[in-house]
């Protein structure tokens, strides 16, 4: 199974998984949860630290997702049978119990009052020259 096929099967972007394989980033809890949802009997210690067996042996049988074989030396996913496309509208959006809920942002409207000010008038213009002299000009009064 290629990285791209595996990333797609657990619902991640292939670039995210590639960055983990190359060591640029560490797997997050979200990624571990995605793998654990797809392969419920995988050993989390093996997944995170490389210690222990790959699969957890439990006394109670773990319910397998549809399309996955029981844990053995068989491949985890069957790519020979085409998967039925699922419409995206039929997938319910699940909220995590501890997730932050978005609250509507209050829009504060400010009114700006325009006050009529009397127009400004030029009183004097000064021009400075490089020989340290200057001239003043004043507009003629009407």
Short mmCIF file of C-alpha atoms in Angstrom, two decimals:
data_model
loop_
_atom_site.label_atom_id
_atom_site.label_comp_id
_atom_site.label_asym_id
_atom_site.label_seq_id
_atom_site.Cartn_x
_atom_site.Cartn_y
_atom_site.Cartn_z
CA UNK A 1 0.00 0.00 0.00
CA UNK A 2 1.45 3.39 -0.91
CA UNK A 3 1.55 6.36 1.45
CA UNK A 4 -1.00 8.15 -0.71
CA UNK A 5 -3.46 5.23 -0.65
CA UNK A 6 -3.00 4.81 3.11
CA UNK A 7 -3.45 8.54 3.77
CA UNK A 8 -6.62 8.61 1.69
CA UNK A 9 -7.99 5.52 3.44
CA UNK A 10 -7.65 7.13 6.89
CA UNK A 11 -8.89 10.51 5.70
CA UNK A 12 -5.64 12.51 5.70
CA UNK A 13 -3.87 14.56 3.08
CA UNK A 14 -1.00 12.58 1.52
CA UNK A 15 1.39 15.48 2.24
CA UNK A 16 0.62 15.22 5.98
CA UNK A 17 1.52 11.55 6.05
CA UNK A 18 4.63 12.18 3.93
CA UNK A 19 5.87 14.77 6.45
CA UNK A 20 5.50 12.20 9.23
CA UNK A 21 7.40 9.54 7.25
CA UNK A 22 10.26 11.94 6.48
CA UNK A 23 10.47 13.09 10.11
CA UNK A 24 9.53 16.74 9.49
CA UNK A 25 6.54 16.48 11.82
CA UNK A 26 5.35 14.13 14.53
CA UNK A 27 1.97 12.42 14.35
CA UNK A 28 -0.74 14.28 16.22
CA UNK A 29 -3.43 12.73 18.37
CA UNK A 30 -5.91 13.36 15.55
CA UNK A 31 -3.83 11.27 13.15
CA UNK A 32 -3.43 8.46 15.69
CA UNK A 33 -7.20 8.53 16.27
CA UNK A 34 -7.84 8.33 12.51
CA UNK A 35 -5.60 5.26 12.21
CA UNK A 36 -7.17 3.72 15.35
CA UNK A 37 -10.70 4.24 13.92
CA UNK A 38 -9.72 2.52 10.67
CA UNK A 39 -7.77 -0.29 12.39
CA UNK A 40 -9.26 -0.59 15.91
CA UNK A 41 -7.10 -3.50 17.11
CA UNK A 42 -3.77 -1.79 16.34
CA UNK A 43 -1.46 -1.40 19.35
CA UNK A 44 -1.11 2.31 20.14
CA UNK A 45 2.30 1.76 21.77
CA UNK A 46 3.50 0.08 18.58
CA UNK A 47 2.03 2.90 16.50
CA UNK A 48 3.57 5.73 18.53
CA UNK A 49 6.78 4.24 19.92
CA UNK A 50 7.45 1.06 17.92
CA UNK A 51 7.28 -1.14 21.01
CA UNK A 52 5.21 -4.28 21.55
CA UNK A 53 3.19 -6.24 19.05
CA UNK A 54 1.50 -4.55 16.10
CA UNK A 55 -1.96 -5.77 17.12
CA UNK A 56 -3.60 -5.88 20.55
CA UNK A 57 -4.87 -9.29 21.56
CA UNK A 58 -8.06 -8.86 23.57
CA UNK A 59 -10.34 -11.34 25.27
CA UNK A 60 -13.40 -9.53 23.96
CA UNK A 61 -13.70 -9.46 20.19
CA UNK A 62 -13.26 -6.05 18.60
CA UNK A 63 -15.91 -5.12 16.06
CA UNK A 64 -14.22 -4.77 12.67
CA UNK A 65 -15.17 -2.02 10.20
CA UNK A 66 -16.77 -3.16 6.98
CA UNK A 67 -14.21 -4.29 4.41
CA UNK A 68 -11.39 -5.01 6.87
CA UNK A 69 -10.24 -8.60 7.47
CA UNK A 70 -9.75 -10.00 10.94
CA UNK A 71 -6.25 -9.45 12.35
CA UNK A 72 -3.87 -11.94 10.84
CA UNK A 73 -1.12 -11.91 8.23
CA UNK A 74 -3.69 -10.92 5.57
CA UNK A 75 -3.61 -7.44 4.03
CA UNK A 76 -5.58 -4.86 6.01
CA UNK A 77 -7.54 -3.39 3.11
CA UNK A 78 -8.98 -5.13 0.07
CA UNK A 79 -8.22 -3.01 -3.00
CA UNK A 80 -9.51 -5.61 -5.46
CA UNK A 81 -13.17 -4.86 -4.85
CA UNK A 82 -14.27 -1.34 -5.77
CA UNK A 83 -15.69 0.70 -2.94
CA UNK A 84 -19.18 2.10 -3.33
CA UNK A 85 -19.07 5.88 -3.54
CA UNK A 86 -20.69 7.57 -0.60
CA UNK A 87 -22.41 10.87 -1.16
CA UNK A 88 -20.87 13.60 0.95
CA UNK A 89 -24.29 14.94 1.92
CA UNK A 90 -25.15 11.64 3.62
CA UNK A 91 -22.16 11.80 5.99
CA UNK A 92 -23.28 13.33 9.30
CA UNK A 93 -20.95 15.83 10.93
CA UNK A 94 -20.12 14.62 14.42
CA UNK A 95 -19.15 17.13 17.08
CA UNK A 96 -16.70 16.10 19.74
CA UNK A 97 -18.10 16.40 23.27
CA UNK A 98 -15.31 18.71 24.43
CA UNK A 99 -15.08 20.80 21.28
CA UNK A 100 -15.39 24.56 21.31
CA UNK A 101 -18.71 25.75 19.99
CA UNK A 102 -18.72 28.80 17.80
CA UNK A 103 -20.75 31.68 19.07
CA UNK A 104 -22.18 34.31 16.77
CA UNK A 105 -20.06 37.41 16.76
CA UNK A 106 -21.86 40.57 17.76
CA UNK A 107 -21.55 43.27 15.16
CA UNK A 108 -21.18 46.70 16.69
CA UNK A 109 -22.21 49.52 14.39
CA UNK A 110 -20.74 52.93 15.03
CA UNK A 111 -22.30 56.05 13.63
CA UNK A 112 -20.02 58.83 12.58
CA UNK A 113 -21.48 62.29 12.86
CA UNK A 114 -20.16 64.71 10.29
CA UNK A 115 -19.81 68.18 11.71
CA UNK A 116 -19.65 71.07 9.28
CA UNK A 117 -16.48 73.00 9.87
CA UNK A 118 -15.79 76.34 8.29
CA UNK A 119 -13.49 76.04 5.28
CA UNK A 120 -9.87 76.87 5.88
CA UNK A 121 -8.17 79.76 4.09
CA UNK A 122 -4.53 80.31 3.16
CA UNK A 123 -3.09 83.09 5.27
CA UNK A 124 0.57 83.10 4.26
CA UNK A 125 3.03 81.17 2.03
CA UNK A 126 6.75 81.27 2.76
CA UNK A 127 9.47 80.30 0.29
CA UNK A 128 12.97 79.61 1.62
CA UNK A 129 16.01 80.00 -0.67
CA UNK A 130 19.45 78.36 -0.47
CA UNK A 131 21.16 81.68 0.32
CA UNK A 132 19.34 81.75 3.66
CA UNK A 133 16.75 84.28 2.54
CA UNK A 134 13.01 83.92 2.36
CA UNK A 135 9.92 85.63 1.04
CA UNK A 136 6.39 85.73 2.38
CA UNK A 137 3.33 85.86 0.19
CA UNK A 138 -0.11 86.68 1.44
CA UNK A 139 -3.22 86.46 -0.70
CA UNK A 140 -4.96 89.67 -1.49
CA UNK A 141 -8.04 90.29 0.58
CA UNK A 142 -11.25 90.46 -1.38
#
